[in-house]
Amino acid sequence: MKYLISWILRNIPRKYIQLVAHQLLKLYSIFLKGNKVHCPVCQENFSKFLPYGRLHPRENALCPSCLSLERHRLMFLFLQKETNFFQSQPKVLHIAPEYCFIDRFEKLLGENYITADIESPLAKVKMDLHDIPFGDNSFDVVFCNHVLEHVRDDVRCMQEIRRVLKPDGFALCQSPQRLDLATTYEDASITDPKEREIHFLQDDHLRIYGRDYGTQLEKSGFQVSPIHLIEKIGIEESKKMALPLGEIIYLCRK
């Protein structure tokens, strides 16, 4: 299964995967009945999660019911435990919306929930992140997860997110990060897709952030608070939900 998922991720455009993957995996989930892992997003239990990843698929990563990955489950718990997101009816801009969140957030927020992407068939608004088509101070919350590593000018995109965020709002801008790198790594001379996968994890990534990611966000004007949620949840519970144990959440405010 992990090699099949790896092949699909590397060879089929993401926009097509988004349209059909949830239907196929829901069928497969009947073979994963059990109680060893728990998904806090859909509240389902399984014997294990599915593997996921392009080059080196991670075991126990993808929930077959709602398609949440480790980072999605961590973000969902952060919103539950550390914010009033589910009680305050915020106006939300969700950039490159993830399938596991769309129906849940739309049911919760209605017209206050706006999804946007440059190509995703799941998004309501077609949008280039370098030029967000909304006015200043428009949103209480902005989600932009695993997008900034793809864009030509990440600082400009960060500034655009900050611009549309209300003064008392917050943004979550998670990106792949290598904590063994002190600084963000970019090399425009690497153009071969296979080489880019090796250096940047995917052939459509333009950079891989290092330990300076929080500083990069601050340079765009954000006030950044690094949150180590795993320490609050505990290792045992985190493993049961297959959370990313080393991931830092960067809470961004104006």
PDB file of C-alpha atoms in Angstrom:
ATOM      1  CA  MET A   1       0.000   0.000   0.000  1.00  0.00           C
ATOM      2  CA  LYS A   2       2.740   2.508   0.866  1.00  0.00           C
ATOM      3  CA  TYR A   3       4.427   2.082  -2.530  1.00  0.00           C
ATOM      4  CA  LEU A   4       1.094   2.528  -4.321  1.00  0.00           C
ATOM      5  CA  ILE A   5       0.390   5.745  -2.391  1.00  0.00           C
ATOM      6  CA  SER A   6       3.916   6.985  -3.090  1.00  0.00           C
ATOM      7  CA  TRP A   7       3.494   6.344  -6.827  1.00  0.00           C
ATOM      8  CA  ILE A   8       0.130   8.116  -6.916  1.00  0.00           C
ATOM      9  CA  LEU A   9       1.477  11.174  -5.104  1.00  0.00           C
ATOM     10  CA  ARG A  10       4.446  11.443  -7.452  1.00  0.00           C
ATOM     11  CA  ASN A  11       2.664  10.820 -10.737  1.00  0.00           C
ATOM     12  CA  ILE A  12      -0.919  12.098 -10.510  1.00  0.00           C
ATOM     13  CA  PRO A  13      -1.608  15.848 -10.196  1.00  0.00           C
ATOM     14  CA  ARG A  14      -2.806  16.843  -6.738  1.00  0.00           C
ATOM     15  CA  LYS A  15      -6.014  18.421  -8.035  1.00  0.00           C
ATOM     16  CA  TYR A  16      -7.182  15.039  -9.400  1.00  0.00           C
ATOM     17  CA  ILE A  17      -6.199  13.163  -6.251  1.00  0.00           C
ATOM     18  CA  GLN A  18      -8.279  15.615  -4.213  1.00  0.00           C
ATOM     19  CA  LEU A  19     -11.416  14.738  -6.169  1.00  0.00           C
ATOM     20  CA  VAL A  20     -11.399  10.954  -5.713  1.00  0.00           C
ATOM     21  CA  ALA A  21      -9.024   9.907  -2.917  1.00  0.00           C
ATOM     22  CA  HIS A  22     -11.534  10.257  -0.075  1.00  0.00           C
ATOM     23  CA  GLN A  23     -14.039   7.942  -1.751  1.00  0.00           C
ATOM     24  CA  LEU A  24     -11.514   5.166  -2.356  1.00  0.00           C
ATOM     25  CA  LEU A  25      -9.966   5.372   1.104  1.00  0.00           C
ATOM     26  CA  LYS A  26     -13.303   5.299   2.885  1.00  0.00           C
ATOM     27  CA  LEU A  27     -13.921   1.933   1.229  1.00  0.00           C
ATOM     28  CA  TYR A  28     -10.493   0.690   2.292  1.00  0.00           C
ATOM     29  CA  SER A  29     -11.035   1.840   5.894  1.00  0.00           C
ATOM     30  CA  ILE A  30     -13.276  -1.174   6.596  1.00  0.00           C
ATOM     31  CA  PHE A  31     -10.103  -3.293   6.629  1.00  0.00           C
ATOM     32  CA  LEU A  32      -8.562  -1.119   9.376  1.00  0.00           C
ATOM     33  CA  LYS A  33     -11.074  -1.575  12.168  1.00  0.00           C
ATOM     34  CA  GLY A  34      -9.546  -1.380  15.629  1.00  0.00           C
ATOM     35  CA  ASN A  35      -8.686   0.922  18.526  1.00  0.00           C
ATOM     36  CA  LYS A  36      -4.936   1.395  18.402  1.00  0.00           C
ATOM     37  CA  VAL A  37      -5.047   4.860  16.848  1.00  0.00           C
ATOM     38  CA  HIS A  38      -7.506   7.735  17.165  1.00  0.00           C
ATOM     39  CA  CYS A  39      -8.171  10.647  14.835  1.00  0.00           C
ATOM     40  CA  PRO A  40      -9.233  13.795  16.741  1.00  0.00           C
ATOM     41  CA  VAL A  41     -10.578  15.388  13.546  1.00  0.00           C
ATOM     42  CA  CYS A  42     -13.210  12.795  12.615  1.00  0.00           C
ATOM     43  CA  GLN A  43     -13.249  10.987  15.995  1.00  0.00           C
ATOM     44  CA  GLU A  44     -12.727   7.590  14.320  1.00  0.00           C
ATOM     45  CA  ASN A  45     -10.562   4.744  15.659  1.00  0.00           C
ATOM     46  CA  PHE A  46      -8.523   2.269  13.605  1.00  0.00           C
ATOM     47  CA  SER A  47      -5.991  -0.495  13.962  1.00  0.00           C
ATOM     48  CA  LYS A  48      -3.546   1.868  12.230  1.00  0.00           C
ATOM     49  CA  PHE A  49      -3.437   4.815   9.879  1.00  0.00           C
ATOM     50  CA  LEU A  50      -2.269   4.483   6.273  1.00  0.00           C
ATOM     51  CA  PRO A  51       1.272   5.248   5.090  1.00  0.00           C
ATOM     52  CA  TYR A  52       1.809   8.547   3.291  1.00  0.00           C
ATOM     53  CA  GLY A  53       4.658  10.306   1.493  1.00  0.00           C
ATOM     54  CA  ARG A  54       6.321  10.693  -1.888  1.00  0.00           C
ATOM     55  CA  LEU A  55       9.905   9.456  -1.530  1.00  0.00           C
ATOM     56  CA  HIS A  56       9.876   7.741   1.856  1.00  0.00           C
ATOM     57  CA  PRO A  57       6.274   7.053   2.911  1.00  0.00           C
ATOM     58  CA  ARG A  58       5.690   7.551   6.624  1.00  0.00           C
ATOM     59  CA  GLU A  59       3.953   4.673   8.361  1.00  0.00           C
ATOM     60  CA  ASN A  60       0.787   5.375  10.338  1.00  0.00           C
ATOM     61  CA  ALA A  61       0.192   8.836   8.835  1.00  0.00           C
ATOM     62  CA  LEU A  62      -3.068   9.187   6.853  1.00  0.00           C
ATOM     63  CA  CYS A  63      -6.518   8.781   8.408  1.00  0.00           C
ATOM     64  CA  PRO A  64      -8.582   6.719   5.923  1.00  0.00           C
ATOM     65  CA  SER A  65     -11.823   8.308   7.080  1.00  0.00           C
ATOM     66  CA  CYS A  66     -11.199  12.076   6.860  1.00  0.00           C
ATOM     67  CA  LEU A  67      -7.758  12.101   5.144  1.00  0.00           C
ATOM     68  CA  SER A  68      -6.089  14.007   7.969  1.00  0.00           C
ATOM     69  CA  LEU A  69      -2.313  13.748   8.216  1.00  0.00           C
ATOM     70  CA  GLU A  70      -0.172  14.177  11.320  1.00  0.00           C
ATOM     71  CA  ARG A  71       0.057  17.963  10.877  1.00  0.00           C
ATOM     72  CA  HIS A  72      -3.715  18.319  10.371  1.00  0.00           C
ATOM     73  CA  ARG A  73      -4.472  16.469  13.582  1.00  0.00           C
ATOM     74  CA  LEU A  74      -1.982  18.652  15.458  1.00  0.00           C
ATOM     75  CA  MET A  75      -3.498  21.839  14.027  1.00  0.00           C
ATOM     76  CA  PHE A  76      -7.034  20.706  14.887  1.00  0.00           C
ATOM     77  CA  LEU A  77      -6.011  20.028  18.491  1.00  0.00           C
ATOM     78  CA  PHE A  78      -4.289  23.403  18.664  1.00  0.00           C
ATOM     79  CA  LEU A  79      -7.473  25.154  17.569  1.00  0.00           C
ATOM     80  CA  GLN A  80      -9.460  23.186  20.156  1.00  0.00           C
ATOM     81  CA  LYS A  81      -7.094  23.590  23.085  1.00  0.00           C
ATOM     82  CA  GLU A  82      -5.383  26.937  22.555  1.00  0.00           C
ATOM     83  CA  THR A  83      -7.928  29.178  20.774  1.00  0.00           C
ATOM     84  CA  ASN A  84     -11.621  30.083  20.758  1.00  0.00           C
ATOM     85  CA  PHE A  85     -11.890  29.168  17.059  1.00  0.00           C
ATOM     86  CA  PHE A  86     -14.846  26.811  17.550  1.00  0.00           C
ATOM     87  CA  GLN A  87     -16.803  29.252  19.730  1.00  0.00           C
ATOM     88  CA  SER A  88     -16.221  32.683  18.163  1.00  0.00           C
ATOM     89  CA  GLN A  89     -17.525  32.350  14.583  1.00  0.00           C
ATOM     90  CA  PRO A  90     -14.392  33.951  13.047  1.00  0.00           C
ATOM     91  CA  LYS A  91     -14.124  35.037   9.437  1.00  0.00           C
ATOM     92  CA  VAL A  92     -11.581  32.645   7.939  1.00  0.00           C
ATOM     93  CA  LEU A  93      -9.459  32.582   4.798  1.00  0.00           C
ATOM     94  CA  HIS A  94      -8.234  29.037   4.174  1.00  0.00           C
ATOM     95  CA  ILE A  95      -5.518  28.928   1.512  1.00  0.00           C
ATOM     96  CA  ALA A  96      -5.024  25.556  -0.223  1.00  0.00           C
ATOM     97  CA  PRO A  97      -7.786  23.995   1.906  1.00  0.00           C
ATOM     98  CA  GLU A  98      -7.297  20.464   3.146  1.00  0.00           C
ATOM     99  CA  TYR A  99     -10.094  17.978   2.539  1.00  0.00           C
ATOM    100  CA  CYS A 100     -10.286  16.931   6.196  1.00  0.00           C
ATOM    101  CA  PHE A 101     -11.245  20.471   7.254  1.00  0.00           C
ATOM    102  CA  ILE A 102     -13.449  21.849   4.474  1.00  0.00           C
ATOM    103  CA  ASP A 103     -16.862  20.351   5.336  1.00  0.00           C
ATOM    104  CA  ARG A 104     -16.307  20.715   9.092  1.00  0.00           C
ATOM    105  CA  PHE A 105     -15.288  24.361   8.947  1.00  0.00           C
ATOM    106  CA  GLU A 106     -17.977  25.232   6.409  1.00  0.00           C
ATOM    107  CA  LYS A 107     -20.664  23.666   8.593  1.00  0.00           C
ATOM    108  CA  LEU A 108     -19.311  25.580  11.587  1.00  0.00           C
ATOM    109  CA  LEU A 109     -18.779  28.969   9.932  1.00  0.00           C
ATOM    110  CA  GLY A 110     -21.010  29.117   6.845  1.00  0.00           C
ATOM    111  CA  GLU A 111     -20.316  32.197   4.720  1.00  0.00           C
ATOM    112  CA  ASN A 112     -17.559  33.242   7.106  1.00  0.00           C
ATOM    113  CA  TYR A 113     -15.397  30.441   5.715  1.00  0.00           C
ATOM    114  CA  ILE A 114     -13.644  31.257   2.440  1.00  0.00           C
ATOM    115  CA  THR A 115     -11.379  28.752   0.691  1.00  0.00           C
ATOM    116  CA  ALA A 116      -8.864  29.866  -1.932  1.00  0.00           C
ATOM    117  CA  ASP A 117      -6.201  28.290  -4.116  1.00  0.00           C
ATOM    118  CA  ILE A 118      -4.521  28.865  -7.461  1.00  0.00           C
ATOM    119  CA  GLU A 119      -5.639  25.473  -8.837  1.00  0.00           C
ATOM    120  CA  SER A 120      -7.428  23.283  -6.280  1.00  0.00           C
ATOM    121  CA  PRO A 121     -10.920  22.146  -7.367  1.00  0.00           C
ATOM    122  CA  LEU A 122     -11.916  22.166  -3.695  1.00  0.00           C
ATOM    123  CA  ALA A 123     -11.500  25.940  -3.272  1.00  0.00           C
ATOM    124  CA  LYS A 124     -14.213  28.559  -3.801  1.00  0.00           C
ATOM    125  CA  VAL A 125     -11.869  31.352  -4.943  1.00  0.00           C
ATOM    126  CA  LYS A 126      -9.074  31.107  -7.497  1.00  0.00           C
ATOM    127  CA  MET A 127      -6.248  33.139  -6.046  1.00  0.00           C
ATOM    128  CA  ASP A 128      -2.534  33.841  -6.397  1.00  0.00           C
ATOM    129  CA  LEU A 129      -1.067  34.153  -2.900  1.00  0.00           C
ATOM    130  CA  HIS A 130       1.293  36.893  -4.113  1.00  0.00           C
ATOM    131  CA  ASP A 131      -1.744  39.141  -4.657  1.00  0.00           C
ATOM    132  CA  ILE A 132      -4.635  38.245  -2.338  1.00  0.00           C
ATOM    133  CA  PRO A 133      -7.859  39.774  -3.747  1.00  0.00           C
ATOM    134  CA  PHE A 134      -9.233  40.913  -0.379  1.00  0.00           C
ATOM    135  CA  GLY A 135      -8.922  44.193   1.466  1.00  0.00           C
ATOM    136  CA  ASP A 136      -6.745  45.008   4.457  1.00  0.00           C
ATOM    137  CA  ASN A 137      -7.889  43.658   7.839  1.00  0.00           C
ATOM    138  CA  SER A 138     -10.513  41.330   6.325  1.00  0.00           C
ATOM    139  CA  PHE A 139     -10.055  38.087   8.279  1.00  0.00           C
ATOM    140  CA  ASP A 140      -9.922  36.964  11.890  1.00  0.00           C
ATOM    141  CA  VAL A 141      -8.015  33.803  10.953  1.00  0.00           C
ATOM    142  CA  VAL A 142      -5.872  32.773   7.987  1.00  0.00           C
ATOM    143  CA  PHE A 143      -4.686  29.211   7.388  1.00  0.00           C
ATOM    144  CA  CYS A 144      -1.838  28.697   4.924  1.00  0.00           C
ATOM    145  CA  ASN A 145      -0.330  25.279   5.486  1.00  0.00           C
ATOM    146  CA  HIS A 146       2.375  23.686   3.308  1.00  0.00           C
ATOM    147  CA  VAL A 147       2.118  26.419   0.681  1.00  0.00           C
ATOM    148  CA  LEU A 148       5.001  28.856   1.280  1.00  0.00           C
ATOM    149  CA  GLU A 149       7.597  26.299   0.211  1.00  0.00           C
ATOM    150  CA  HIS A 150       5.956  26.314  -3.248  1.00  0.00           C
ATOM    151  CA  VAL A 151       5.736  30.041  -3.992  1.00  0.00           C
ATOM    152  CA  ARG A 152       8.174  32.239  -5.921  1.00  0.00           C
ATOM    153  CA  ASP A 153       8.386  35.010  -3.309  1.00  0.00           C
ATOM    154  CA  ASP A 154       7.571  33.663   0.133  1.00  0.00           C
ATOM    155  CA  VAL A 155       8.186  36.984   1.913  1.00  0.00           C
ATOM    156  CA  ARG A 156       5.675  38.754  -0.345  1.00  0.00           C
ATOM    157  CA  CYS A 157       3.131  36.016   0.358  1.00  0.00           C
ATOM    158  CA  MET A 158       3.698  36.272   4.112  1.00  0.00           C
ATOM    159  CA  GLN A 159       3.189  40.036   3.894  1.00  0.00           C
ATOM    160  CA  GLU A 160      -0.033  39.535   1.955  1.00  0.00           C
ATOM    161  CA  ILE A 161      -1.356  37.168   4.625  1.00  0.00           C
ATOM    162  CA  ARG A 162      -0.465  39.718   7.295  1.00  0.00           C
ATOM    163  CA  ARG A 163      -2.151  42.497   5.313  1.00  0.00           C
ATOM    164  CA  VAL A 164      -5.554  40.787   5.149  1.00  0.00           C
ATOM    165  CA  LEU A 165      -5.403  39.682   8.796  1.00  0.00           C
ATOM    166  CA  LYS A 166      -7.304  41.759  11.341  1.00  0.00           C
ATOM    167  CA  PRO A 167      -5.222  43.426  14.095  1.00  0.00           C
ATOM    168  CA  ASP A 168      -6.533  40.988  16.714  1.00  0.00           C
ATOM    169  CA  GLY A 169      -6.547  37.945  14.411  1.00  0.00           C
ATOM    170  CA  PHE A 170      -4.067  35.105  13.951  1.00  0.00           C
ATOM    171  CA  ALA A 171      -2.557  33.084  11.132  1.00  0.00           C
ATOM    172  CA  LEU A 172      -1.205  29.553  11.027  1.00  0.00           C
ATOM    173  CA  CYS A 173       1.429  29.164   8.304  1.00  0.00           C
ATOM    174  CA  GLN A 174       2.919  25.722   8.769  1.00  0.00           C
ATOM    175  CA  SER A 175       5.561  24.517   6.292  1.00  0.00           C
ATOM    176  CA  PRO A 176       7.907  21.533   5.993  1.00  0.00           C
ATOM    177  CA  GLN A 177      10.879  22.238   8.228  1.00  0.00           C
ATOM    178  CA  ARG A 178      14.224  20.542   8.780  1.00  0.00           C
ATOM    179  CA  LEU A 179      15.386  21.192  12.296  1.00  0.00           C
ATOM    180  CA  ASP A 180      18.883  19.961  11.420  1.00  0.00           C
ATOM    181  CA  LEU A 181      19.306  23.017   9.154  1.00  0.00           C
ATOM    182  CA  ALA A 182      20.122  26.321  10.820  1.00  0.00           C
ATOM    183  CA  THR A 183      18.866  28.368   7.879  1.00  0.00           C
ATOM    184  CA  THR A 184      16.424  27.970   5.021  1.00  0.00           C
ATOM    185  CA  TYR A 185      17.901  26.181   2.003  1.00  0.00           C
ATOM    186  CA  GLU A 186      17.204  27.374  -1.549  1.00  0.00           C
ATOM    187  CA  ASP A 187      19.077  26.643  -4.791  1.00  0.00           C
ATOM    188  CA  ALA A 188      17.503  27.781  -8.055  1.00  0.00           C
ATOM    189  CA  SER A 189      20.206  25.994 -10.058  1.00  0.00           C
ATOM    190  CA  ILE A 190      18.696  22.601  -9.139  1.00  0.00           C
ATOM    191  CA  THR A 191      16.107  22.115 -11.878  1.00  0.00           C
ATOM    192  CA  ASP A 192      15.955  18.347 -12.399  1.00  0.00           C
ATOM    193  CA  PRO A 193      12.695  17.091 -10.782  1.00  0.00           C
ATOM    194  CA  LYS A 194      14.347  14.045  -9.196  1.00  0.00           C
ATOM    195  CA  GLU A 195      17.109  16.181  -7.727  1.00  0.00           C
ATOM    196  CA  ARG A 196      14.574  18.683  -6.399  1.00  0.00           C
ATOM    197  CA  GLU A 197      12.748  15.849  -4.637  1.00  0.00           C
ATOM    198  CA  ILE A 198      15.973  14.839  -2.941  1.00  0.00           C
ATOM    199  CA  HIS A 199      16.909  18.367  -1.888  1.00  0.00           C
ATOM    200  CA  PHE A 200      13.481  19.865  -1.140  1.00  0.00           C
ATOM    201  CA  LEU A 201      11.234  16.815  -0.496  1.00  0.00           C
ATOM    202  CA  GLN A 202       9.078  17.450  -3.609  1.00  0.00           C
ATOM    203  CA  ASP A 203       9.866  18.460  -7.162  1.00  0.00           C
ATOM    204  CA  ASP A 204       7.544  21.472  -6.883  1.00  0.00           C
ATOM    205  CA  HIS A 205       9.155  22.826  -3.700  1.00  0.00           C
ATOM    206  CA  LEU A 206      11.379  25.881  -4.097  1.00  0.00           C
ATOM    207  CA  ARG A 207      12.908  25.765  -0.619  1.00  0.00           C
ATOM    208  CA  ILE A 208      13.119  23.809   2.607  1.00  0.00           C
ATOM    209  CA  TYR A 209      12.879  25.833   5.796  1.00  0.00           C
ATOM    210  CA  GLY A 210      15.359  25.379   8.601  1.00  0.00           C
ATOM    211  CA  ARG A 211      15.269  26.355  12.267  1.00  0.00           C
ATOM    212  CA  ASP A 212      15.005  29.987  11.131  1.00  0.00           C
ATOM    213  CA  TYR A 213      11.442  29.568   9.851  1.00  0.00           C
ATOM    214  CA  GLY A 214       9.960  31.530  12.739  1.00  0.00           C
ATOM    215  CA  THR A 215      12.485  34.303  12.079  1.00  0.00           C
ATOM    216  CA  GLN A 216      11.509  34.300   8.389  1.00  0.00           C
ATOM    217  CA  LEU A 217       7.887  34.873   9.380  1.00  0.00           C
ATOM    218  CA  GLU A 218       8.931  37.680  11.736  1.00  0.00           C
ATOM    219  CA  LYS A 219      10.839  39.428   8.930  1.00  0.00           C
ATOM    220  CA  SER A 220       7.555  39.781   7.042  1.00  0.00           C
ATOM    221  CA  GLY A 221       6.106  41.725   9.980  1.00  0.00           C
ATOM    222  CA  PHE A 222       4.427  39.025  12.060  1.00  0.00           C
ATOM    223  CA  GLN A 223       4.750  38.639  15.798  1.00  0.00           C
ATOM    224  CA  VAL A 224       5.472  34.924  16.088  1.00  0.00           C
ATOM    225  CA  SER A 225       4.913  32.632  19.074  1.00  0.00           C
ATOM    226  CA  PRO A 226       6.338  29.100  18.714  1.00  0.00           C
ATOM    227  CA  ILE A 227       3.994  26.581  20.353  1.00  0.00           C
ATOM    228  CA  HIS A 228       5.209  23.125  21.424  1.00  0.00           C
ATOM    229  CA  LEU A 229       1.815  21.475  21.744  1.00  0.00           C
ATOM    230  CA  ILE A 230       3.187  17.937  22.052  1.00  0.00           C
ATOM    231  CA  GLU A 231       4.610  18.848  25.462  1.00  0.00           C
ATOM    232  CA  LYS A 232       1.104  19.769  26.647  1.00  0.00           C
ATOM    233  CA  ILE A 233      -0.628  16.732  25.142  1.00  0.00           C
ATOM    234  CA  GLY A 234       1.955  14.195  26.300  1.00  0.00           C
ATOM    235  CA  ILE A 235       3.903  11.603  24.350  1.00  0.00           C
ATOM    236  CA  GLU A 236       1.548   8.655  24.927  1.00  0.00           C
ATOM    237  CA  GLU A 237      -1.558  10.492  23.712  1.00  0.00           C
ATOM    238  CA  SER A 238       0.394  12.079  20.857  1.00  0.00           C
ATOM    239  CA  LYS A 239       1.514   8.680  19.613  1.00  0.00           C
ATOM    240  CA  LYS A 240      -2.027   7.288  19.800  1.00  0.00           C
ATOM    241  CA  MET A 241      -3.140  10.128  17.505  1.00  0.00           C
ATOM    242  CA  ALA A 242       0.024   9.816  15.374  1.00  0.00           C
ATOM    243  CA  LEU A 243       0.977  13.470  15.785  1.00  0.00           C
ATOM    244  CA  PRO A 244       4.255  14.922  14.441  1.00  0.00           C
ATOM    245  CA  LEU A 245       6.307  14.820  17.638  1.00  0.00           C
ATOM    246  CA  GLY A 246       8.909  17.362  16.517  1.00  0.00           C
ATOM    247  CA  GLU A 247       6.610  19.897  14.858  1.00  0.00           C
ATOM    248  CA  ILE A 248       6.403  23.457  16.160  1.00  0.00           C
ATOM    249  CA  ILE A 249       3.251  25.483  15.570  1.00  0.00           C
ATOM    250  CA  TYR A 250       4.028  29.085  14.624  1.00  0.00           C
ATOM    251  CA  LEU A 251       1.213  31.326  15.857  1.00  0.00           C
ATOM    252  CA  CYS A 252       1.403  34.522  13.786  1.00  0.00           C
ATOM    253  CA  ARG A 253      -0.164  37.828  14.813  1.00  0.00           C
ATOM    254  CA  LYS A 254       0.088  41.436  13.629  1.00  0.00           C
TER     255      LYS A 254
END
